[in-house]
Amino acid sequence: MKKLLALLVFASPTVVLADITSSISSSIKLEVAAPGTTADRIGNSYSVSGTGVTTTDGTTAGSLGGLGASTAGVAAYTPITASQLTDGESFSYTVSHTTGDTVATSLTTGEVSPFGDLTSTSGGTATNLAGTVDNHVITLTAGSAGTTATGSYVTTLTVD
């Protein structure tokens, strides 16, 4: 009886259910870079330090000079003169001044202020840039500088 039962199990028809999904896609992407400029403005700065010196701005003794009111982004600068306080004594004196970039007040589209740190890139040109998809056969033709051509062929098979 056991042999007959085993034979019946293997001889019985079985049903298998499965969902199968298949997809195929092809694509191309053609890009032309836009021109651009990045600008970093250099700001105003002033630093002074010293020992064993006397200072003046030409009017006021003991003045340390410095930065004043700003016009179009550039701060007014008051320079100082330093003299050794006592002849024959040691002294040290350091002054540092950076004039900031002028901020333009009327620019048209495409113009940038004449800042101290500018980086400009030219735009690409699409000369010769091309791409085709024909029955999943991808053909790409390189363009001029500043262009990108990308082709993609994707096959997906899903069995649930």
mmCIF file of C-alpha atoms in Angstrom, residues 7-154:
data_model
loop_
_atom_site.group_PDB
_atom_site.id
_atom_site.type_symbol
_atom_site.label_atom_id
_atom_site.label_comp_id
_atom_site.label_asym_id
_atom_site.label_seq_id
_atom_site.Cartn_x
_atom_site.Cartn_y
_atom_site.Cartn_z
ATOM 1 C CA LEU A 7 3.257 6.242 -6.896
ATOM 2 C CA LEU A 8 -0.030 8.172 -6.687
ATOM 3 C CA VAL A 9 1.726 11.241 -5.204
ATOM 4 C CA PHE A 10 4.204 11.396 -8.080
ATOM 5 C CA ALA A 11 1.637 10.596 -10.751
ATOM 6 C CA SER A 12 -0.835 13.316 -9.641
ATOM 7 C CA PRO A 13 -0.841 16.462 -11.770
ATOM 8 C CA THR A 14 0.587 19.510 -9.953
ATOM 9 C CA VAL A 15 -0.319 23.109 -10.577
ATOM 10 C CA VAL A 16 2.360 25.802 -10.488
ATOM 11 C CA LEU A 17 1.356 29.455 -10.492
ATOM 12 C CA ALA A 18 3.986 32.077 -11.276
ATOM 13 C CA ASP A 19 3.910 35.729 -12.330
ATOM 14 C CA ILE A 20 6.625 36.588 -14.828
ATOM 15 C CA THR A 21 7.362 40.179 -15.739
ATOM 16 C CA SER A 22 9.896 41.165 -18.361
ATOM 17 C CA SER A 23 10.894 44.643 -19.495
ATOM 18 C CA ILE A 24 13.511 45.987 -21.851
ATOM 19 C CA SER A 25 14.319 49.672 -22.177
ATOM 20 C CA SER A 26 16.879 51.746 -23.996
ATOM 21 C CA SER A 27 17.611 55.419 -23.522
ATOM 22 C CA ILE A 28 20.089 58.138 -24.320
ATOM 23 C CA LYS A 29 20.851 61.392 -22.527
ATOM 24 C CA LEU A 30 22.642 64.272 -24.237
ATOM 25 C CA GLU A 31 23.857 67.215 -22.138
ATOM 26 C CA VAL A 32 25.534 70.509 -22.954
ATOM 27 C CA ALA A 33 27.175 72.324 -20.012
ATOM 28 C CA ALA A 34 26.037 75.867 -19.302
ATOM 29 C CA PRO A 35 28.586 78.633 -18.796
ATOM 30 C CA GLY A 36 29.096 79.826 -15.243
ATOM 31 C CA THR A 37 31.109 82.022 -12.925
ATOM 32 C CA THR A 38 31.783 81.710 -9.218
ATOM 33 C CA ALA A 39 32.892 84.789 -7.332
ATOM 34 C CA ASP A 40 34.332 85.091 -3.836
ATOM 35 C CA ARG A 41 34.528 88.590 -2.446
ATOM 36 C CA ILE A 42 37.685 89.594 -0.609
ATOM 37 C CA GLY A 43 36.736 91.555 2.495
ATOM 38 C CA ASN A 44 38.420 94.459 4.274
ATOM 39 C CA SER A 45 40.845 93.664 7.069
ATOM 40 C CA TYR A 46 43.247 95.521 9.323
ATOM 41 C CA SER A 47 45.620 94.338 12.019
ATOM 42 C CA VAL A 48 48.266 96.167 14.063
ATOM 43 C CA SER A 49 50.541 95.088 16.918
ATOM 44 C CA GLY A 50 53.731 96.371 18.477
ATOM 45 C CA THR A 51 55.800 97.111 21.538
ATOM 46 C CA GLY A 52 58.315 99.871 22.204
ATOM 47 C CA VAL A 53 56.775 102.222 19.613
ATOM 48 C CA THR A 54 54.730 105.401 19.590
ATOM 49 C CA THR A 55 52.063 105.850 16.916
ATOM 50 C CA THR A 56 50.197 108.672 15.203
ATOM 51 C CA ASP A 57 47.745 109.056 12.360
ATOM 52 C CA GLY A 58 49.234 112.426 11.558
ATOM 53 C CA THR A 59 46.792 114.229 13.832
ATOM 54 C CA THR A 60 46.361 112.190 16.988
ATOM 55 C CA ALA A 61 49.285 110.737 18.965
ATOM 56 C CA GLY A 62 48.693 107.171 20.123
ATOM 57 C CA SER A 63 46.227 106.478 17.295
ATOM 58 C CA LEU A 64 46.122 102.912 16.018
ATOM 59 C CA GLY A 65 44.628 103.765 12.623
ATOM 60 C CA GLY A 66 42.191 101.275 11.199
ATOM 61 C CA LEU A 67 39.079 100.951 9.113
ATOM 62 C CA GLY A 68 36.278 103.467 8.889
ATOM 63 C CA ALA A 69 32.986 103.845 7.033
ATOM 64 C CA SER A 70 32.428 101.740 3.937
ATOM 65 C CA THR A 71 31.548 102.951 0.439
ATOM 66 C CA ALA A 72 30.513 100.330 -2.151
ATOM 67 C CA GLY A 73 32.055 97.645 0.055
ATOM 68 C CA VAL A 74 35.450 99.321 0.527
ATOM 69 C CA ALA A 75 36.175 100.552 4.052
ATOM 70 C CA ALA A 76 38.027 103.833 4.547
ATOM 71 C CA TYR A 77 41.568 103.208 5.786
ATOM 72 C CA THR A 78 43.442 105.403 8.246
ATOM 73 C CA PRO A 79 47.170 104.619 8.076
ATOM 74 C CA ILE A 80 49.490 105.245 11.037
ATOM 75 C CA THR A 81 53.107 106.092 11.476
ATOM 76 C CA ALA A 82 55.125 104.325 14.149
ATOM 77 C CA SER A 83 58.356 105.549 15.721
ATOM 78 C CA GLN A 84 60.711 103.897 18.179
ATOM 79 C CA LEU A 85 59.627 104.994 21.663
ATOM 80 C CA THR A 86 63.121 105.179 23.205
ATOM 81 C CA ASP A 87 66.301 105.352 21.143
ATOM 82 C CA GLY A 88 68.427 102.245 21.627
ATOM 83 C CA GLU A 89 65.596 100.186 23.183
ATOM 84 C CA SER A 90 64.136 97.099 21.512
ATOM 85 C CA PHE A 91 60.867 97.408 19.634
ATOM 86 C CA SER A 92 58.590 95.482 17.293
ATOM 87 C CA TYR A 93 55.831 96.698 15.023
ATOM 88 C CA THR A 94 53.550 94.945 12.524
ATOM 89 C CA VAL A 95 50.653 96.293 10.483
ATOM 90 C CA SER A 96 48.567 94.487 7.876
ATOM 91 C CA HIS A 97 45.836 95.954 5.695
ATOM 92 C CA THR A 98 43.735 94.430 2.923
ATOM 93 C CA THR A 99 41.361 96.595 0.902
ATOM 94 C CA GLY A 100 38.157 94.719 0.145
ATOM 95 C CA ASP A 101 36.592 94.277 -3.249
ATOM 96 C CA THR A 102 34.237 96.965 -4.520
ATOM 97 C CA VAL A 103 30.656 95.769 -4.755
ATOM 98 C CA ALA A 104 29.144 96.781 -8.096
ATOM 99 C CA THR A 105 25.799 98.508 -7.746
ATOM 100 C CA SER A 106 24.457 98.117 -11.271
ATOM 101 C CA LEU A 107 25.114 94.900 -13.143
ATOM 102 C CA THR A 108 23.293 93.447 -16.111
ATOM 103 C CA THR A 109 22.508 89.777 -16.545
ATOM 104 C CA GLY A 110 25.708 87.835 -17.144
ATOM 105 C CA GLU A 111 28.011 90.389 -15.499
ATOM 106 C CA VAL A 112 29.770 89.831 -12.176
ATOM 107 C CA SER A 113 31.459 92.243 -9.784
ATOM 108 C CA PRO A 114 35.221 92.506 -10.336
ATOM 109 C CA PHE A 115 36.018 90.509 -7.209
ATOM 110 C CA GLY A 116 39.525 89.332 -6.347
ATOM 111 C CA ASP A 117 38.694 85.620 -6.721
ATOM 112 C CA LEU A 118 36.772 84.715 -9.896
ATOM 113 C CA THR A 119 36.471 81.382 -11.691
ATOM 114 C CA SER A 120 34.658 81.262 -15.038
ATOM 115 C CA THR A 121 33.881 78.309 -17.260
ATOM 116 C CA SER A 122 32.660 78.547 -20.819
ATOM 117 C CA GLY A 123 29.575 76.693 -21.942
ATOM 118 C CA GLY A 124 29.710 73.609 -24.093
ATOM 119 C CA THR A 125 28.740 73.504 -27.747
ATOM 120 C CA ALA A 126 26.562 70.784 -29.152
ATOM 121 C CA THR A 127 28.542 70.528 -32.403
ATOM 122 C CA ASN A 128 28.381 66.869 -33.552
ATOM 123 C CA LEU A 129 26.654 65.751 -30.326
ATOM 124 C CA ALA A 130 24.080 63.123 -31.305
ATOM 125 C CA GLY A 131 22.449 59.919 -30.183
ATOM 126 C CA THR A 132 19.942 57.409 -31.523
ATOM 127 C CA VAL A 133 18.140 54.302 -30.300
ATOM 128 C CA ASP A 134 17.007 51.887 -33.025
ATOM 129 C CA ASN A 135 15.618 48.524 -31.928
ATOM 130 C CA HIS A 136 17.722 48.701 -28.740
ATOM 131 C CA VAL A 137 20.880 49.536 -30.696
ATOM 132 C CA ILE A 138 22.364 52.685 -29.155
ATOM 133 C CA THR A 139 24.563 54.986 -31.220
ATOM 134 C CA LEU A 140 26.294 57.968 -29.601
ATOM 135 C CA THR A 141 28.401 60.629 -31.275
ATOM 136 C CA ALA A 142 30.763 62.686 -29.128
ATOM 137 C CA GLY A 143 30.178 66.411 -29.099
ATOM 138 C CA SER A 144 32.556 69.292 -28.570
ATOM 139 C CA ALA A 145 34.021 70.366 -25.228
ATOM 140 C CA GLY A 146 31.533 70.638 -22.371
ATOM 141 C CA THR A 147 29.185 67.894 -23.587
ATOM 142 C CA THR A 148 28.151 64.494 -22.229
ATOM 143 C CA ALA A 149 26.464 61.612 -24.057
ATOM 144 C CA THR A 150 25.148 58.632 -22.069
ATOM 145 C CA GLY A 151 23.463 55.510 -23.412
ATOM 146 C CA SER A 152 21.648 52.889 -21.347
ATOM 147 C CA TYR A 153 20.223 49.443 -22.132
ATOM 148 C CA VAL A 154 18.347 47.742 -19.279
#
